[in-house]
Coordinates of N, CA and C in Angstrom, one line a residue:
M1 N 26.9 -18.1 -6.6 CA 26.4 -17.1 -7.6 C 27.5 -16.4 -8.3
R2 N 28.6 -16.0 -7.5 CA 29.7 -15.3 -8.1 C 30.5 -16.2 -9.1
K3 N 30.7 -17.5 -8.7 CA 31.4 -18.4 -9.6 C 30.6 -18.6 -10.9
E4 N 29.3 -18.7 -10.7 CA 28.4 -18.9 -11.9 C 28.5 -17.7 -12.9
S5 N 28.6 -16.5 -12.3 CA 28.6 -15.3 -13.1 C 30.0 -15.2 -13.8
K6 N 31.1 -15.6 -13.2 CA 32.4 -15.5 -13.8 C 32.5 -16.5 -15.0
S7 N 31.8 -17.6 -15.0 CA 31.9 -18.5 -16.0 C 31.2 -18.1 -17.3
K8 N 30.4 -17.0 -17.2 CA 29.6 -16.6 -18.4 C 30.3 -15.4 -19.0
G9 N 30.2 -15.2 -20.3 CA 30.7 -14.0 -20.9 C 29.8 -12.9 -20.7
W10 N 30.4 -11.6 -20.9 CA 29.6 -10.4 -20.6 C 28.3 -10.3 -21.4
N11 N 28.4 -10.7 -22.7 CA 27.3 -10.6 -23.6 C 26.2 -11.6 -23.2
E12 N 26.5 -12.8 -22.7 CA 25.5 -13.7 -22.2 C 24.8 -13.2 -20.9
I13 N 25.6 -12.5 -20.1 CA 25.0 -11.9 -18.9 C 24.0 -10.8 -19.3
K14 N 24.4 -10.0 -20.2 CA 23.5 -8.9 -20.7 C 22.2 -9.5 -21.3
T15 N 22.3 -10.6 -22.0 CA 21.2 -11.2 -22.6 C 20.2 -11.7 -21.6
N16 N 20.8 -12.4 -20.5 CA 19.9 -12.9 -19.4 C 19.2 -11.8 -18.7
D17 N 20.0 -10.7 -18.5 CA 19.4 -9.5 -17.9 C 18.2 -9.0 -18.7
S18 N 18.3 -8.9 -20.0 CA 17.3 -8.4 -20.8 C 16.0 -9.3 -20.7
W19 N 16.2 -10.6 -20.7 CA 15.0 -11.5 -20.6 C 14.4 -11.4 -19.2
A20 N 15.2 -11.1 -18.2 CA 14.6 -10.9 -16.8 C 13.6 -9.8 -16.7
I21 N 13.8 -8.8 -17.6 CA 12.8 -7.7 -17.6 C 11.4 -8.2 -17.8
F22 N 11.2 -9.2 -18.6 CA 9.8 -9.7 -18.9 C 9.2 -10.3 -17.6
K23 N 10.1 -11.0 -16.8 CA 9.6 -11.6 -15.6 C 9.2 -10.5 -14.6
I24 N 10.0 -9.4 -14.5 CA 9.8 -8.3 -13.6 C 8.5 -7.6 -14.1
M25 N 8.3 -7.4 -15.4 CA 7.1 -6.8 -15.9 C 5.9 -7.6 -15.5
G26 N 6.0 -9.0 -15.6 CA 4.9 -9.9 -15.3 C 4.5 -9.7 -13.8
E27 N 5.5 -9.6 -12.9 CA 5.1 -9.5 -11.5 C 4.4 -8.1 -11.2
F28 N 4.9 -7.1 -11.9 CA 4.2 -5.8 -11.8 C 2.7 -5.9 -12.3
V29 N 2.5 -6.4 -13.5 CA 1.2 -6.5 -14.1 C 0.3 -7.3 -13.2
N30 N 0.7 -8.5 -12.7 CA -0.1 -9.3 -11.9 C -0.4 -8.6 -10.6
G31 N 0.5 -8.0 -10.0 CA 0.3 -7.3 -8.7 C -0.7 -6.1 -8.9
Y32 N -0.5 -5.3 -9.9 CA -1.4 -4.2 -10.2 C -2.9 -4.7 -10.4
E33 N -3.0 -5.7 -11.2 CA -4.3 -6.2 -11.6 C -5.1 -6.8 -10.4
K34 N -4.4 -7.5 -9.5 CA -5.0 -8.1 -8.3 C -5.3 -7.1 -7.2
L35 N -4.3 -6.2 -6.9 CA -4.4 -5.4 -5.8 C -5.2 -4.1 -6.1
S36 N -5.4 -3.8 -7.3 CA -6.3 -2.6 -7.6 C -7.7 -2.9 -7.3
K37 N -8.1 -4.2 -7.1 CA -9.5 -4.6 -6.8 C -9.8 -4.8 -5.4
I38 N -8.8 -4.7 -4.5 CA -9.1 -5.1 -3.1 C -9.7 -4.1 -2.2
G39 N -9.6 -2.8 -2.6 CA -10.1 -1.7 -1.8 C -9.1 -1.3 -0.8
P40 N -9.5 -0.3 0.1 CA -8.5 0.3 1.0 C -8.0 -0.7 2.0
C41 N -6.7 -0.8 2.2 CA -6.1 -1.7 3.1 C -5.0 -1.0 3.9
V42 N -4.6 -1.6 5.0 CA -3.5 -1.2 5.8 C -2.5 -2.3 5.8
S43 N -1.2 -2.0 5.6 CA -0.1 -3.0 5.7 C 0.4 -3.2 7.1
I44 N 0.6 -4.4 7.5 CA 1.2 -4.7 8.8 C 2.5 -5.4 8.5
F45 N 3.6 -4.9 9.1 CA 4.9 -5.4 9.0 C 5.4 -6.0 10.3
G46 N 6.4 -6.9 10.3 CA 7.0 -7.4 11.5 C 7.7 -8.7 11.3
S47 N 8.3 -9.2 12.3 CA 9.2 -10.3 12.2 C 8.5 -11.6 11.8
A48 N 9.2 -12.4 10.9 CA 8.7 -13.7 10.6 C 9.0 -14.7 11.7
R49 N 9.8 -14.4 12.7 CA 10.2 -15.3 13.7 C 9.4 -15.3 15.0
T50 N 8.4 -14.4 15.0 CA 7.6 -14.2 16.3 C 6.6 -15.4 16.4
K51 N 6.6 -16.0 17.5 CA 5.8 -17.2 17.8 C 4.4 -16.8 18.2
P52 N 3.4 -17.8 18.0 CA 2.0 -17.5 18.3 C 1.8 -17.2 19.8
D53 N 2.7 -17.6 20.7 CA 2.4 -17.4 22.1 C 3.1 -16.1 22.6
H54 N 3.7 -15.3 21.7 CA 4.4 -14.1 22.0 C 3.4 -12.9 22.1
K55 N 3.7 -12.0 23.0 CA 2.7 -10.9 23.2 C 2.6 -10.0 21.9
Y56 N 3.6 -9.9 21.1 CA 3.5 -9.1 19.9 C 2.7 -9.8 18.8
Y57 N 2.7 -11.1 18.8 CA 1.9 -11.9 17.9 C 0.4 -11.6 18.2
Q58 N 0.1 -11.8 19.5 CA -1.3 -11.6 20.0 C -1.7 -10.1 19.8
L59 N -0.8 -9.2 20.0 CA -1.2 -7.8 19.8 C -1.5 -7.5 18.4
T60 N -0.7 -8.1 17.5 CA -0.9 -7.9 16.0 C -2.3 -8.4 15.6
E61 N -2.7 -9.6 16.2 CA -4.0 -10.1 15.9 C -5.1 -9.1 16.2
E62 N -5.0 -8.5 17.4 CA -5.9 -7.5 17.9 C -5.9 -6.3 17.0
V63 N -4.7 -5.8 16.6 CA -4.6 -4.7 15.7 C -5.3 -4.9 14.4
A64 N -5.1 -6.1 13.8 CA -5.7 -6.5 12.5 C -7.2 -6.5 12.6
K65 N -7.7 -7.1 13.7 CA -9.2 -7.2 13.9 C -9.8 -5.8 13.9
K66 N -9.1 -4.8 14.7 CA -9.6 -3.5 14.8 C -9.6 -2.8 13.4
I67 N -8.5 -3.0 12.7 CA -8.4 -2.4 11.3 C -9.6 -2.8 10.5
V68 N -9.9 -4.1 10.5 CA -11.0 -4.7 9.7 C -12.3 -4.1 10.2
D69 N -12.5 -4.0 11.5 CA -13.7 -3.5 12.1 C -14.0 -2.0 11.6
H70 N -12.9 -1.3 11.3 CA -13.1 0.1 10.9 C -13.0 0.2 9.4
G71 N -13.2 -0.8 8.6 CA -13.5 -0.7 7.2 C -12.3 -0.9 6.3
Y72 N -11.1 -1.3 6.8 CA -10.0 -1.5 6.0 C -9.7 -3.0 5.9
G73 N -9.0 -3.4 4.8 CA -8.4 -4.8 4.7 C -7.0 -4.7 5.3
V74 N -6.4 -5.9 5.3 CA -5.0 -6.0 5.8 C -4.1 -6.7 4.8
I75 N -3.0 -6.0 4.6 CA -1.9 -6.6 3.7 C -0.7 -6.9 4.6
T76 N -0.2 -8.1 4.4 CA 1.1 -8.5 5.1 C 2.0 -9.1 4.0
G77 N 3.2 -9.5 4.5 CA 4.2 -10.1 3.6 C 3.9 -11.6 3.4
G78 N 2.7 -12.1 4.0 CA 2.3 -13.4 3.6 C 2.9 -14.6 4.3
G79 N 3.9 -14.3 5.2 CA 4.7 -15.4 5.8 C 4.2 -15.7 7.2
P80 N 5.1 -16.3 8.0 CA 4.7 -16.7 9.4 C 5.0 -15.5 10.3
G81 N 4.9 -15.8 11.6 CA 5.2 -14.7 12.6 C 4.2 -13.6 12.6
I82 N 4.7 -12.4 12.7 CA 3.8 -11.2 12.7 C 2.9 -11.2 11.5
M83 N 3.4 -11.6 10.4 CA 2.6 -11.5 9.1 C 1.4 -12.5 9.3
E84 N 1.7 -13.7 9.8 CA 0.6 -14.6 10.0 C -0.5 -14.0 11.0
A85 N 0.0 -13.4 12.0 CA -0.9 -12.8 13.0 C -1.8 -11.7 12.4
G86 N -1.2 -10.9 11.5 CA -2.0 -9.9 10.8 C -3.1 -10.5 9.9
N87 N -2.7 -11.5 9.2 CA -3.7 -12.2 8.3 C -4.7 -12.9 9.1
K88 N -4.3 -13.5 10.2 CA -5.2 -14.2 11.1 C -6.3 -13.3 11.7
G89 N -5.8 -12.2 12.2 CA -6.8 -11.2 12.8 C -7.8 -10.7 11.8
A90 N -7.3 -10.4 10.5 CA -8.2 -10.0 9.5 C -9.2 -11.1 9.1
H91 N -8.7 -12.3 9.0 CA -9.5 -13.5 8.6 C -10.6 -13.7 9.7
I92 N -10.2 -13.7 10.9 CA -11.2 -13.9 12.0 C -12.3 -12.8 12.0
A93 N -11.9 -11.6 11.7 CA -12.8 -10.5 11.7 C -13.6 -10.4 10.5
G94 N -13.4 -11.3 9.5 CA -14.2 -11.4 8.3 C -13.8 -10.3 7.3
G95 N -12.6 -9.8 7.3 CA -12.2 -8.8 6.4 C -11.2 -9.3 5.3
T96 N -10.8 -8.4 4.4 CA -9.9 -8.7 3.4 C -8.5 -9.0 3.9
S97 N -8.0 -10.2 3.5 CA -6.7 -10.6 4.1 C -5.7 -11.0 2.9
V98 N -4.8 -10.1 2.7 CA -3.9 -10.2 1.5 C -2.5 -10.6 1.9
G99 N -1.8 -11.4 1.2 CA -0.5 -11.9 1.4 C 0.4 -11.7 0.2
L100 N 1.5 -10.9 0.4 CA 2.5 -10.6 -0.7 C 3.7 -11.4 -0.3
N101 N 3.7 -12.7 -0.7 CA 4.8 -13.6 -0.3 C 6.0 -13.4 -1.2
I102 N 7.2 -13.6 -0.6 CA 8.5 -13.6 -1.3 C 9.2 -14.9 -1.2
E103 N 9.7 -15.4 -2.3 CA 10.4 -16.7 -2.2 C 11.8 -16.6 -1.6
L104 N 12.0 -17.2 -0.5 CA 13.3 -17.2 0.2 C 13.7 -18.6 0.6
P105 N 15.0 -18.8 0.8 CA 15.5 -20.1 1.0 C 15.2 -20.6 2.4
F106 N 14.7 -19.7 3.3 CA 14.3 -20.1 4.7 C 13.4 -19.1 5.2
E107 N 12.7 -19.4 6.3 CA 11.8 -18.5 7.0 C 10.4 -18.3 6.3
Q108 N 10.4 -18.1 5.1 CA 9.2 -17.6 4.4 C 8.4 -18.8 3.8
H109 N 7.1 -18.8 4.2 CA 6.2 -19.7 3.5 C 4.8 -19.1 3.7
D110 N 3.9 -19.4 2.9 CA 2.5 -18.8 3.0 C 1.9 -19.2 4.3
N111 N 1.2 -18.3 5.0 CA 0.4 -18.7 6.1 C -1.0 -19.0 5.7
P112 N -1.8 -19.7 6.5 CA -3.1 -20.3 6.0 C -4.2 -19.3 6.2
Y113 N -4.0 -18.0 6.5 CA -5.1 -17.1 6.8 C -5.2 -16.0 5.7
I114 N -4.6 -16.3 4.6 CA -4.7 -15.3 3.4 C -5.9 -15.8 2.6
D115 N -6.7 -14.8 2.1 CA -7.8 -15.1 1.2 C -7.2 -15.8 0.0
S116 N -7.9 -16.9 -0.5 CA -7.4 -17.7 -1.5 C -7.1 -17.0 -2.8
D117 N -7.9 -15.9 -3.1 CA -7.7 -15.2 -4.3 C -6.8 -13.9 -4.1
K118 N -6.2 -13.8 -2.9 CA -5.4 -12.6 -2.6 C -4.0 -13.0 -2.1
S119 N -3.5 -14.1 -2.6 CA -2.1 -14.5 -2.3 C -1.3 -14.3 -3.5
L120 N -0.3 -13.5 -3.4 CA 0.6 -13.2 -4.6 C 2.0 -13.6 -4.2
D121 N 2.8 -14.2 -5.1 CA 4.1 -14.6 -4.9 C 5.1 -13.8 -5.8
F122 N 6.2 -13.3 -5.2 CA 7.1 -12.5 -5.8 C 8.5 -13.1 -5.7
D123 N 9.3 -12.9 -6.8 CA 10.7 -13.2 -6.8 C 11.6 -12.0 -6.4
Y124 N 11.0 -10.8 -6.7 CA 11.8 -9.6 -6.5 C 11.3 -8.8 -5.4
F125 N 12.2 -8.5 -4.4 CA 11.8 -7.6 -3.3 C 11.3 -6.3 -3.7
F126 N 12.0 -5.7 -4.7 CA 11.6 -4.3 -5.1 C 10.2 -4.2 -5.7
V127 N 9.8 -5.3 -6.4 CA 8.4 -5.3 -7.0 C 7.4 -5.4 -5.8
R128 N 7.7 -6.3 -4.9 CA 6.8 -6.5 -3.8 C 6.7 -5.2 -2.9
K129 N 7.8 -4.5 -2.8 CA 7.7 -3.3 -2.0 C 6.9 -2.2 -2.7
V130 N 6.9 -2.1 -4.0 CA 6.1 -1.2 -4.7 C 4.6 -1.5 -4.4
M131 N 4.2 -2.8 -4.4 CA 2.8 -3.1 -4.1 C 2.4 -2.7 -2.7
F132 N 3.3 -2.9 -1.8 CA 3.0 -2.5 -0.4 C 2.7 -1.0 -0.4
V133 N 3.5 -0.2 -1.0 CA 3.5 1.3 -0.9 C 2.3 1.8 -1.7
K134 N 2.1 1.3 -2.9 CA 1.0 1.8 -3.8 C -0.4 1.6 -3.2
Y135 N -0.6 0.4 -2.6 CA -2.0 0.1 -2.3 C -2.3 0.1 -0.8
S136 N -1.4 0.6 0.0 CA -1.6 0.7 1.5 C -2.1 2.1 1.9
Q137 N -3.1 2.2 2.7 CA -3.5 3.4 3.3 C -2.8 3.8 4.6
G138 N -2.0 2.9 5.0 CA -1.2 3.1 6.2 C -0.2 2.0 6.5
F139 N 0.9 2.2 7.2 CA 1.8 1.2 7.6 C 1.7 1.0 9.1
V140 N 1.4 -0.2 9.5 CA 1.5 -0.5 10.9 C 2.8 -1.4 11.1
V141 N 3.7 -0.9 11.8 CA 5.0 -1.6 11.9 C 5.2 -2.2 13.3
M142 N 5.1 -3.5 13.4 CA 5.3 -4.2 14.6 C 6.8 -4.5 14.8
P143 N 7.2 -5.0 15.9 CA 8.7 -5.3 16.1 C 9.1 -6.3 15.1
G144 N 10.3 -6.1 14.5 CA 10.8 -7.0 13.4 C 12.3 -6.8 13.3
G145 N 12.9 -7.3 12.2 CA 14.3 -7.3 11.9 C 14.7 -6.4 10.8
F146 N 15.7 -6.8 10.0 CA 16.2 -6.0 8.9 C 15.1 -5.7 7.9
G147 N 14.3 -6.7 7.5 CA 13.3 -6.5 6.5 C 12.3 -5.5 6.9
T148 N 11.9 -5.5 8.2 CA 10.9 -4.6 8.7 C 11.5 -3.2 8.7
L149 N 12.8 -3.0 9.1 CA 13.4 -1.7 9.1 C 13.5 -1.2 7.7
D150 N 13.8 -2.1 6.7 CA 13.9 -1.7 5.3 C 12.6 -1.1 4.8
E151 N 11.5 -1.8 5.1 CA 10.2 -1.3 4.7 C 9.8 0.0 5.3
L152 N 10.1 0.1 6.6 CA 9.8 1.3 7.4 C 10.6 2.5 6.8
F153 N 11.9 2.4 6.7 CA 12.7 3.6 6.2 C 12.5 3.9 4.8
E154 N 12.1 2.9 4.0 CA 11.8 3.2 2.6 C 10.6 4.0 2.5
A155 N 9.5 3.7 3.2 CA 8.3 4.4 3.2 C 8.5 5.8 3.7
I156 N 9.3 6.0 4.8 CA 9.5 7.3 5.3 C 10.3 8.2 4.3
T157 N 11.3 7.6 3.6 CA 12.0 8.3 2.6 C 11.2 8.7 1.4
L158 N 10.3 7.9 0.9 CA 9.4 8.2 -0.2 C 8.5 9.3 0.2
I159 N 7.9 9.3 1.4 CA 7.0 10.4 1.8 C 7.8 11.7 2.0
Q160 N 9.0 11.6 2.6 CA 9.8 12.8 2.9 C 10.2 13.5 1.6
T161 N 10.5 12.7 0.6 CA 11.0 13.3 -0.7 C 9.9 13.6 -1.6
H162 N 8.6 13.4 -1.2 CA 7.4 13.7 -2.0 C 7.3 12.8 -3.3
K163 N 7.9 11.6 -3.2 CA 7.7 10.7 -4.3 C 6.4 10.0 -4.3
I164 N 5.8 9.9 -3.1 CA 4.4 9.3 -2.9 C 3.6 10.2 -2.0
E165 N 2.3 10.0 -2.0 CA 1.5 10.8 -1.1 C 1.7 10.3 0.3
S166 N 1.5 11.2 1.2 CA 1.7 10.9 2.7 C 0.6 10.0 3.2
F167 N 1.0 9.1 4.0 CA 0.0 8.2 4.7 C 0.6 7.9 6.1
P168 N -0.3 7.4 7.1 CA 0.2 7.2 8.4 C 1.2 6.1 8.5
I169 N 2.3 6.3 9.2 CA 3.3 5.3 9.6 C 3.3 5.1 11.1
I170 N 2.8 4.0 11.6 CA 2.6 3.8 13.0 C 3.5 2.6 13.5
L171 N 4.3 3.0 14.4 CA 5.2 2.0 15.1 C 4.4 1.5 16.4
V172 N 4.3 0.2 16.5 CA 3.6 -0.3 17.7 C 4.6 -1.0 18.6
G173 N 4.6 -0.5 19.8 CA 5.5 -1.1 20.8 C 6.6 -0.1 21.3
T174 N 6.3 0.8 22.3 CA 7.2 1.7 22.8 C 8.5 1.1 23.3
E175 N 8.3 0.0 24.0 CA 9.5 -0.8 24.5 C 10.4 -1.2 23.4
F176 N 9.9 -1.6 22.3 CA 10.8 -2.0 21.2 C 11.3 -0.9 20.4
W177 N 10.5 0.1 20.0 CA 10.9 1.1 19.1 C 11.4 2.4 19.7
G178 N 11.2 2.5 21.0 CA 11.6 3.8 21.7 C 13.1 4.1 21.5
G179 N 13.9 3.1 21.7 CA 15.4 3.4 21.5 C 15.8 3.9 20.2
L180 N 15.2 3.3 19.1 CA 15.4 3.7 17.8 C 15.0 5.2 17.5
L181 N 13.8 5.5 18.0 CA 13.4 6.9 17.8 C 14.2 7.9 18.6
D182 N 14.7 7.5 19.8 CA 15.6 8.3 20.6 C 16.9 8.6 19.8
W183 N 17.4 7.5 19.2 CA 18.6 7.7 18.4 C 18.4 8.6 17.2
V184 N 17.3 8.5 16.5 CA 16.9 9.3 15.4 C 16.9 10.8 15.9
K185 N 16.3 11.0 17.0 CA 16.1 12.4 17.5 C 17.5 13.0 17.9
T186 N 18.3 12.2 18.6 CA 19.5 12.7 19.2 C 20.7 12.7 18.3
T187 N 20.6 11.9 17.3 CA 21.8 11.7 16.3 C 21.4 12.3 15.0
L188 N 20.4 11.8 14.3 CA 20.1 12.3 13.0 C 19.7 13.8 13.0
V189 N 18.8 14.1 13.9 CA 18.3 15.5 13.9 C 19.4 16.5 14.4
D190 N 20.1 16.1 15.4 CA 21.2 16.9 15.9 C 22.3 17.1 14.9
A191 N 22.5 16.1 14.1 CA 23.6 16.2 13.0 C 23.0 17.0 11.8
K192 N 21.7 17.3 11.8 CA 21.1 18.0 10.7 C 21.0 17.2 9.5
N193 N 21.0 15.8 9.6 CA 20.8 14.9 8.5 C 19.4 14.8 8.1
I194 N 18.5 15.0 9.1 CA 17.1 15.2 8.8 C 16.6 16.4 9.6
S195 N 15.4 16.8 9.2 CA 14.8 17.9 10.0 C 13.9 17.4 11.1
A196 N 13.7 18.2 12.1 CA 12.8 17.8 13.2 C 11.4 17.5 12.7
Q197 N 11.0 18.2 11.7 CA 9.6 18.0 11.2 C 9.4 16.6 10.5
D198 N 10.5 16.0 10.1 CA 10.4 14.7 9.5 C 9.9 13.7 10.5
L199 N 10.1 13.9 11.8 CA 9.6 13.0 12.8 C 8.1 13.0 12.9
D200 N 7.5 14.1 12.3 CA 6.0 14.1 12.3 C 5.4 13.0 11.5
L201 N 6.2 12.4 10.6 CA 5.7 11.3 9.8 C 5.5 10.0 10.6
I202 N 6.0 9.9 11.8 CA 6.1 8.7 12.5 C 5.2 8.8 13.8
H203 N 4.4 7.8 14.1 CA 3.6 7.8 15.3 C 4.1 6.5 16.1
L204 N 4.2 6.7 17.4 CA 4.6 5.6 18.3 C 3.5 5.3 19.3
V205 N 2.9 4.1 19.2 CA 1.8 3.7 20.1 C 2.0 2.4 20.7
D206 N 1.0 2.0 21.5 CA 1.1 0.7 22.2 C -0.2 -0.1 22.1
T207 N -1.3 0.5 21.7 CA -2.6 -0.2 21.7 C -3.3 -0.2 20.3
P208 N -4.2 -1.2 20.1 CA -4.9 -1.2 18.8 C -5.8 0.1 18.7
D209 N -6.4 0.6 19.8 CA -7.2 1.8 19.7 C -6.4 3.0 19.3
E210 N -5.2 3.1 19.7 CA -4.3 4.2 19.2 C -4.0 4.1 17.7
V211 N -3.9 2.9 17.3 CA -3.6 2.7 15.8 C -4.8 3.2 15.0
I212 N -6.0 2.8 15.5 CA -7.3 3.2 14.8 C -7.5 4.7 14.8
A213 N -7.2 5.3 16.0 CA -7.4 6.7 16.2 C -6.6 7.5 15.2
I214 N -5.3 7.1 14.9 CA -4.4 7.8 14.0 C -5.0 7.6 12.6
L215 N -5.4 6.4 12.2 CA -5.9 6.2 10.8 C -7.2 7.0 10.6
D216 N -8.1 7.0 11.6 CA -9.3 7.7 11.4 C -9.1 9.2 11.3
E217 N -8.2 9.7 12.1 CA -8.0 11.1 12.1 C -7.3 11.6 10.8
F218 N -6.4 10.8 10.3 CA -5.8 11.1 9.0 C -6.8 11.1 7.9
Y219 N -7.6 10.2 7.8 CA -8.6 10.0 6.7 C -9.8 10.9 6.9
K220 N -9.9 11.6 7.9 CA -11.0 12.7 8.0 C -10.6 13.8 7.0
E221 N -9.3 14.0 6.8 CA -8.8 15.1 6.0 C -8.4 14.6 4.6
Y222 N -8.0 13.4 4.4 CA -7.5 12.9 3.1 C -8.4 11.8 2.5
D223 N -8.5 11.8 1.2 CA -9.3 10.7 0.5 C -8.5 9.4 0.5
L224 N -9.2 8.3 0.5 CA -8.6 7.0 0.4 C -8.3 6.8 -1.1
S225 N -7.1 6.5 -1.5 CA -6.7 6.3 -2.9 C -5.3 5.7 -2.9
P226 N -5.0 5.1 -4.1 CA -3.6 4.6 -4.3 C -2.6 5.8 -4.1
N227 N -1.4 5.5 -3.7 CA -0.5 6.5 -3.3 C 0.4 7.1 -4.4
F228 N 0.3 6.5 -5.6 CA 0.9 7.1 -6.8 C 0.3 6.5 -8.0

């Protein structure tokens, strides 16, 4: 990529950037048109590398089923692993199953449990993340890697800075997430880089019933609607 860029003149690069705007606009328009029709959904995040026989894959299926049973659809990143488990649980429970797929050179491919009319493909991570945040009534964050952490902390930042409406952010798996939250409490809070109240944005649970209890309690007070 760097070698290719160096072989182009600056004006040519600027021209290519200008035309890319239309592709970016197209992804936004397509995403808004399709996702505005799906109704209230909860996003499930987690690793693409988790296998079907893993406890977190199976737990994600159960979480997704419960979410559908309580009147929400499920949005995932559309790929394998935890994403597949989320779509599978929603599909088995007869609910809305949405996949926001991203084109990557490895790991990512559409899973077979996404509704045929609710599978979207993106080239740009930032467009895809806007769709997650705008149309999700909650984030359920299963164990994952850098991508999962990116989505988690971006959502927290947007809520903390009042750029979007507040919605539940639920970490599932005390064994996996406990160390991260301990570090946040003992390092970020103690250094006064965040306030202790910011931790109120995050819930740490282990069971599907706890996930549903948090969602139900939150939406007794707030209306279901897009977040911006």
